[in-house]
């Protein structure tokens, strides 16, 4: 009798401890079996000054990315003058918290100083801009060698219709600027992963253009390891069949697929609004900001269903996806409170304004645990 009761006691302890371990499991403990799971950090957070955010990072995430401080402007505000102080704090934070780090971003037409594209009063020549891209990429990638797992080498170079964005990079160098940037990054650190990153990647014409670009780089012997689908989504866009088709198409190009800036915009927007082009902005109207006192139950339910449908897609494509990165820790941190209309109250992330885990987090974990 004693032996049986002892055996039952041991079994019960086993069940209790595993259920309590399950209860303590964070996103990284379960989703981390398939891909890196993380978030962007703002400067306050990457300097370790947001303790409540750090508690969420420690519990749920194994990768982070800088929301702003590793972009061209913050790193090289004046030609040849680099300021790595804030980014070095982020590197220290990742070391302290056992996190992988993605570099965002080396070449982008936004948050980049005008000097990049000018020569005195006129535009920079092809040669000068090529040299500046090489110098910036080489200096930055060299500085972070061994500290960054992979870089968003080029960000947002393709338009919705599949054409190249008429950025100053393209206007001066044509599509060559992309290869120049990727080659410079690889020469500076042959071991670091290299990515192309963009939004609205569900759109077939954009998807096909990115696939063409990836194939062309590979044909020319240029290293590219991954494609980042930013995934700034809404309650009803993108259509998930288009979104999944893009995951499959990018994977078929022989690169890792990454969900790099995930958030779910629940607010109504002007008809013309779309994508994530930062230069869109509209005048404030109360009708665009209907949930200042919290979400109605029906919207809350729609939002949770949208999160689960997205993570069901990531579960189905878990062998093609290498990273899922949210674009912010808690709702009040999100850029979507101020874009494309300033002064709004949005609810786009997995943790609320009190840093509380939304109920959907446990449902996402259960989904990946196969429950
Ligand atoms: O740092 C300055 C500060 O000194 C100044 O006082 C303040 C007031 O103007 O501006 C601060 O810079 C702001 C910066 O965020 C840091 O807070 C810029 O104005 C603001 O435009 C910038 O917005 C960022 C946006 O990119 C534009 O670059 C957002 O935080 C960031 O979430 C967003 O992220 C981008 C990705 O990098 C690429 N994909 C799209 C995504 C959303 O636009």
PDB file of C-alpha atoms in Angstrom, residues 40-188:
ATOM      1  CA  UNK A  40      11.455  46.085 -31.116  1.00  0.00           C
ATOM      2  CA  UNK A  41      12.718  48.179 -28.206  1.00  0.00           C
ATOM      3  CA  UNK A  42      12.576  51.962 -28.010  1.00  0.00           C
ATOM      4  CA  UNK A  43      15.622  53.827 -26.704  1.00  0.00           C
ATOM      5  CA  UNK A  44      14.275  54.021 -23.129  1.00  0.00           C
ATOM      6  CA  UNK A  45      13.815  50.248 -23.097  1.00  0.00           C
ATOM      7  CA  UNK A  46      17.122  49.323 -24.770  1.00  0.00           C
ATOM      8  CA  UNK A  47      18.905  51.446 -22.154  1.00  0.00           C
ATOM      9  CA  UNK A  48      17.273  49.206 -19.529  1.00  0.00           C
ATOM     10  CA  UNK A  49      15.148  52.030 -18.099  1.00  0.00           C
ATOM     11  CA  UNK A  50      11.739  50.386 -18.560  1.00  0.00           C
ATOM     12  CA  UNK A  51      11.663  47.654 -15.914  1.00  0.00           C
ATOM     13  CA  UNK A  52       8.133  46.502 -16.716  1.00  0.00           C
ATOM     14  CA  UNK A  53       9.093  46.089 -20.378  1.00  0.00           C
ATOM     15  CA  UNK A  54      12.209  44.172 -19.346  1.00  0.00           C
ATOM     16  CA  UNK A  55      10.074  41.780 -17.267  1.00  0.00           C
ATOM     17  CA  UNK A  56       8.073  41.006 -20.421  1.00  0.00           C
ATOM     18  CA  UNK A  57      11.255  40.621 -22.501  1.00  0.00           C
ATOM     19  CA  UNK A  58      12.771  38.242 -19.941  1.00  0.00           C
ATOM     20  CA  UNK A  59       9.625  36.100 -19.796  1.00  0.00           C
ATOM     21  CA  UNK A  60       8.589  36.010 -23.439  1.00  0.00           C
ATOM     22  CA  UNK A  61      11.316  36.996 -25.894  1.00  0.00           C
ATOM     23  CA  UNK A  62      14.669  35.715 -27.183  1.00  0.00           C
ATOM     24  CA  UNK A  63      15.350  38.350 -29.857  1.00  0.00           C
ATOM     25  CA  UNK A  64      15.068  42.132 -30.045  1.00  0.00           C
ATOM     26  CA  UNK A  65      15.593  44.883 -32.598  1.00  0.00           C
ATOM     27  CA  UNK A  66      16.069  48.633 -32.179  1.00  0.00           C
ATOM     28  CA  UNK A  67      12.974  50.604 -33.173  1.00  0.00           C
ATOM     29  CA  UNK A  68      15.092  53.601 -34.219  1.00  0.00           C
ATOM     30  CA  UNK A  69      18.613  53.913 -32.819  1.00  0.00           C
ATOM     31  CA  UNK A  70      20.396  51.730 -35.375  1.00  0.00           C
ATOM     32  CA  UNK A  71      19.023  53.502 -38.450  1.00  0.00           C
ATOM     33  CA  UNK A  72      21.344  55.527 -40.734  1.00  0.00           C
ATOM     34  CA  UNK A  73      20.503  58.931 -39.224  1.00  0.00           C
ATOM     35  CA  UNK A  74      21.005  58.102 -35.554  1.00  0.00           C
ATOM     36  CA  UNK A  75      24.258  56.201 -36.310  1.00  0.00           C
ATOM     37  CA  UNK A  76      25.891  58.625 -38.773  1.00  0.00           C
ATOM     38  CA  UNK A  77      24.247  62.034 -38.281  1.00  0.00           C
ATOM     39  CA  UNK A  78      27.104  63.803 -40.042  1.00  0.00           C
ATOM     40  CA  UNK A  79      29.312  62.338 -42.745  1.00  0.00           C
ATOM     41  CA  UNK A  80      32.064  60.253 -41.176  1.00  0.00           C
ATOM     42  CA  UNK A  81      30.853  60.987 -37.624  1.00  0.00           C
ATOM     43  CA  UNK A  82      29.373  57.856 -36.026  1.00  0.00           C
ATOM     44  CA  UNK A  83      27.484  57.774 -32.732  1.00  0.00           C
ATOM     45  CA  UNK A  84      27.224  54.197 -31.451  1.00  0.00           C
ATOM     46  CA  UNK A  85      26.514  55.057 -27.802  1.00  0.00           C
ATOM     47  CA  UNK A  86      22.800  54.224 -27.723  1.00  0.00           C
ATOM     48  CA  UNK A  87      23.241  51.129 -29.896  1.00  0.00           C
ATOM     49  CA  UNK A  88      26.115  49.916 -27.698  1.00  0.00           C
ATOM     50  CA  UNK A  89      23.763  50.162 -24.715  1.00  0.00           C
ATOM     51  CA  UNK A  90      21.357  47.918 -26.625  1.00  0.00           C
ATOM     52  CA  UNK A  91      24.145  45.404 -27.301  1.00  0.00           C
ATOM     53  CA  UNK A  92      24.934  45.372 -23.566  1.00  0.00           C
ATOM     54  CA  UNK A  93      21.215  44.858 -22.825  1.00  0.00           C
ATOM     55  CA  UNK A  94      21.049  41.867 -25.180  1.00  0.00           C
ATOM     56  CA  UNK A  95      24.148  40.361 -23.530  1.00  0.00           C
ATOM     57  CA  UNK A  96      22.663  40.905 -20.057  1.00  0.00           C
ATOM     58  CA  UNK A  97      19.314  39.350 -21.005  1.00  0.00           C
ATOM     59  CA  UNK A  98      20.522  36.567 -23.278  1.00  0.00           C
ATOM     60  CA  UNK A  99      18.878  37.963 -26.392  1.00  0.00           C
ATOM     61  CA  UNK A 100      19.714  37.708 -30.079  1.00  0.00           C
ATOM     62  CA  UNK A 101      19.883  41.083 -31.840  1.00  0.00           C
ATOM     63  CA  UNK A 102      18.706  42.037 -35.322  1.00  0.00           C
ATOM     64  CA  UNK A 103      20.215  45.155 -36.864  1.00  0.00           C
ATOM     65  CA  UNK A 104      17.635  47.569 -38.313  1.00  0.00           C
ATOM     66  CA  UNK A 105      18.479  49.016 -40.770  1.00  0.00           C
ATOM     67  CA  UNK A 106      21.539  49.802 -42.881  1.00  0.00           C
ATOM     68  CA  UNK A 107      20.040  51.447 -46.000  1.00  0.00           C
ATOM     69  CA  UNK A 108      16.622  53.148 -45.889  1.00  0.00           C
ATOM     70  CA  UNK A 109      15.296  56.270 -47.596  1.00  0.00           C
ATOM     71  CA  UNK A 110      13.782  57.433 -44.285  1.00  0.00           C
ATOM     72  CA  UNK A 111      15.554  58.589 -41.088  1.00  0.00           C
ATOM     73  CA  UNK A 112      18.677  59.242 -43.165  1.00  0.00           C
ATOM     74  CA  UNK A 113      20.412  62.635 -43.304  1.00  0.00           C
ATOM     75  CA  UNK A 114      20.327  64.656 -46.536  1.00  0.00           C
ATOM     76  CA  UNK A 115      24.132  64.766 -46.690  1.00  0.00           C
ATOM     77  CA  UNK A 116      24.051  61.162 -47.935  1.00  0.00           C
ATOM     78  CA  UNK A 117      22.593  62.330 -51.241  1.00  0.00           C
ATOM     79  CA  UNK A 118      24.202  65.743 -51.727  1.00  0.00           C
ATOM     80  CA  UNK A 119      27.500  67.089 -53.027  1.00  0.00           C
ATOM     81  CA  UNK A 120      27.664  70.785 -52.230  1.00  0.00           C
ATOM     82  CA  UNK A 121      24.515  72.383 -53.689  1.00  0.00           C
ATOM     83  CA  UNK A 122      23.842  69.523 -56.090  1.00  0.00           C
ATOM     84  CA  UNK A 123      23.079  65.800 -55.940  1.00  0.00           C
ATOM     85  CA  UNK A 124      25.807  63.293 -55.135  1.00  0.00           C
ATOM     86  CA  UNK A 125      27.274  61.446 -58.120  1.00  0.00           C
ATOM     87  CA  UNK A 126      26.910  57.694 -58.560  1.00  0.00           C
ATOM     88  CA  UNK A 127      30.494  57.259 -57.394  1.00  0.00           C
ATOM     89  CA  UNK A 128      30.072  59.436 -54.310  1.00  0.00           C
ATOM     90  CA  UNK A 129      26.821  57.800 -53.203  1.00  0.00           C
ATOM     91  CA  UNK A 130      28.299  54.345 -53.826  1.00  0.00           C
ATOM     92  CA  UNK A 131      31.267  55.265 -51.627  1.00  0.00           C
ATOM     93  CA  UNK A 132      28.986  56.637 -48.898  1.00  0.00           C
ATOM     94  CA  UNK A 133      26.837  53.484 -48.863  1.00  0.00           C
ATOM     95  CA  UNK A 134      29.965  51.342 -48.647  1.00  0.00           C
ATOM     96  CA  UNK A 135      31.526  53.480 -45.895  1.00  0.00           C
ATOM     97  CA  UNK A 136      28.326  53.540 -43.781  1.00  0.00           C
ATOM     98  CA  UNK A 137      27.579  49.832 -44.155  1.00  0.00           C
ATOM     99  CA  UNK A 138      31.203  48.805 -43.599  1.00  0.00           C
ATOM    100  CA  UNK A 139      31.634  50.973 -40.495  1.00  0.00           C
ATOM    101  CA  UNK A 140      28.345  49.900 -38.914  1.00  0.00           C
ATOM    102  CA  UNK A 141      28.569  46.176 -39.684  1.00  0.00           C
ATOM    103  CA  UNK A 142      32.202  46.112 -38.568  1.00  0.00           C
ATOM    104  CA  UNK A 143      31.347  47.875 -35.311  1.00  0.00           C
ATOM    105  CA  UNK A 144      28.665  45.302 -34.442  1.00  0.00           C
ATOM    106  CA  UNK A 145      30.534  42.240 -35.745  1.00  0.00           C
ATOM    107  CA  UNK A 146      29.755  39.239 -33.552  1.00  0.00           C
ATOM    108  CA  UNK A 147      27.001  41.160 -31.719  1.00  0.00           C
ATOM    109  CA  UNK A 148      24.234  41.143 -34.353  1.00  0.00           C
ATOM    110  CA  UNK A 149      22.705  37.926 -35.750  1.00  0.00           C
ATOM    111  CA  UNK A 150      21.477  39.548 -38.949  1.00  0.00           C
ATOM    112  CA  UNK A 151      20.881  42.916 -40.619  1.00  0.00           C
ATOM    113  CA  UNK A 152      17.971  44.497 -42.431  1.00  0.00           C
ATOM    114  CA  UNK A 153      20.420  45.571 -45.133  1.00  0.00           C
ATOM    115  CA  UNK A 154      17.864  47.359 -47.330  1.00  0.00           C
ATOM    116  CA  UNK A 155      14.420  48.488 -46.131  1.00  0.00           C
ATOM    117  CA  UNK A 156      11.371  49.296 -48.284  1.00  0.00           C
ATOM    118  CA  UNK A 157      12.844  49.588 -51.797  1.00  0.00           C
ATOM    119  CA  UNK A 158       9.819  48.212 -53.688  1.00  0.00           C
ATOM    120  CA  UNK A 159       6.410  49.837 -54.292  1.00  0.00           C
ATOM    121  CA  UNK A 160       2.990  48.155 -54.175  1.00  0.00           C
ATOM    122  CA  UNK A 161       2.975  47.737 -57.999  1.00  0.00           C
ATOM    123  CA  UNK A 162       6.356  45.982 -57.945  1.00  0.00           C
ATOM    124  CA  UNK A 163       8.324  48.956 -59.254  1.00  0.00           C
ATOM    125  CA  UNK A 164      11.355  50.307 -57.462  1.00  0.00           C
ATOM    126  CA  UNK A 165      10.626  53.154 -55.018  1.00  0.00           C
ATOM    127  CA  UNK A 166      11.951  56.403 -56.556  1.00  0.00           C
ATOM    128  CA  UNK A 167      14.122  57.085 -53.502  1.00  0.00           C
ATOM    129  CA  UNK A 168      17.332  59.151 -53.804  1.00  0.00           C
ATOM    130  CA  UNK A 169      19.200  55.833 -53.696  1.00  0.00           C
ATOM    131  CA  UNK A 170      17.315  54.613 -56.762  1.00  0.00           C
ATOM    132  CA  UNK A 171      17.276  57.961 -58.564  1.00  0.00           C
ATOM    133  CA  UNK A 172      21.094  58.150 -58.427  1.00  0.00           C
ATOM    134  CA  UNK A 173      22.109  54.484 -58.608  1.00  0.00           C
ATOM    135  CA  UNK A 174      19.122  52.608 -60.007  1.00  0.00           C
ATOM    136  CA  UNK A 175      18.612  49.144 -58.472  1.00  0.00           C
ATOM    137  CA  UNK A 176      22.419  48.747 -58.110  1.00  0.00           C
ATOM    138  CA  UNK A 177      22.252  50.352 -54.644  1.00  0.00           C
ATOM    139  CA  UNK A 178      20.753  47.150 -53.300  1.00  0.00           C
ATOM    140  CA  UNK A 179      23.634  44.921 -54.443  1.00  0.00           C
ATOM    141  CA  UNK A 180      26.183  47.531 -53.335  1.00  0.00           C
ATOM    142  CA  UNK A 181      24.722  47.488 -49.814  1.00  0.00           C
ATOM    143  CA  UNK A 182      24.475  43.707 -49.546  1.00  0.00           C
ATOM    144  CA  UNK A 183      28.027  43.169 -50.857  1.00  0.00           C
ATOM    145  CA  UNK A 184      29.453  45.770 -48.449  1.00  0.00           C
ATOM    146  CA  UNK A 185      27.683  44.149 -45.499  1.00  0.00           C
ATOM    147  CA  UNK A 186      28.954  40.679 -46.407  1.00  0.00           C
ATOM    148  CA  UNK A 187      32.513  41.909 -46.913  1.00  0.00           C
ATOM    149  CA  UNK A 188      32.428  43.597 -43.490  1.00  0.00           C
TER     150      UNK A 188
END
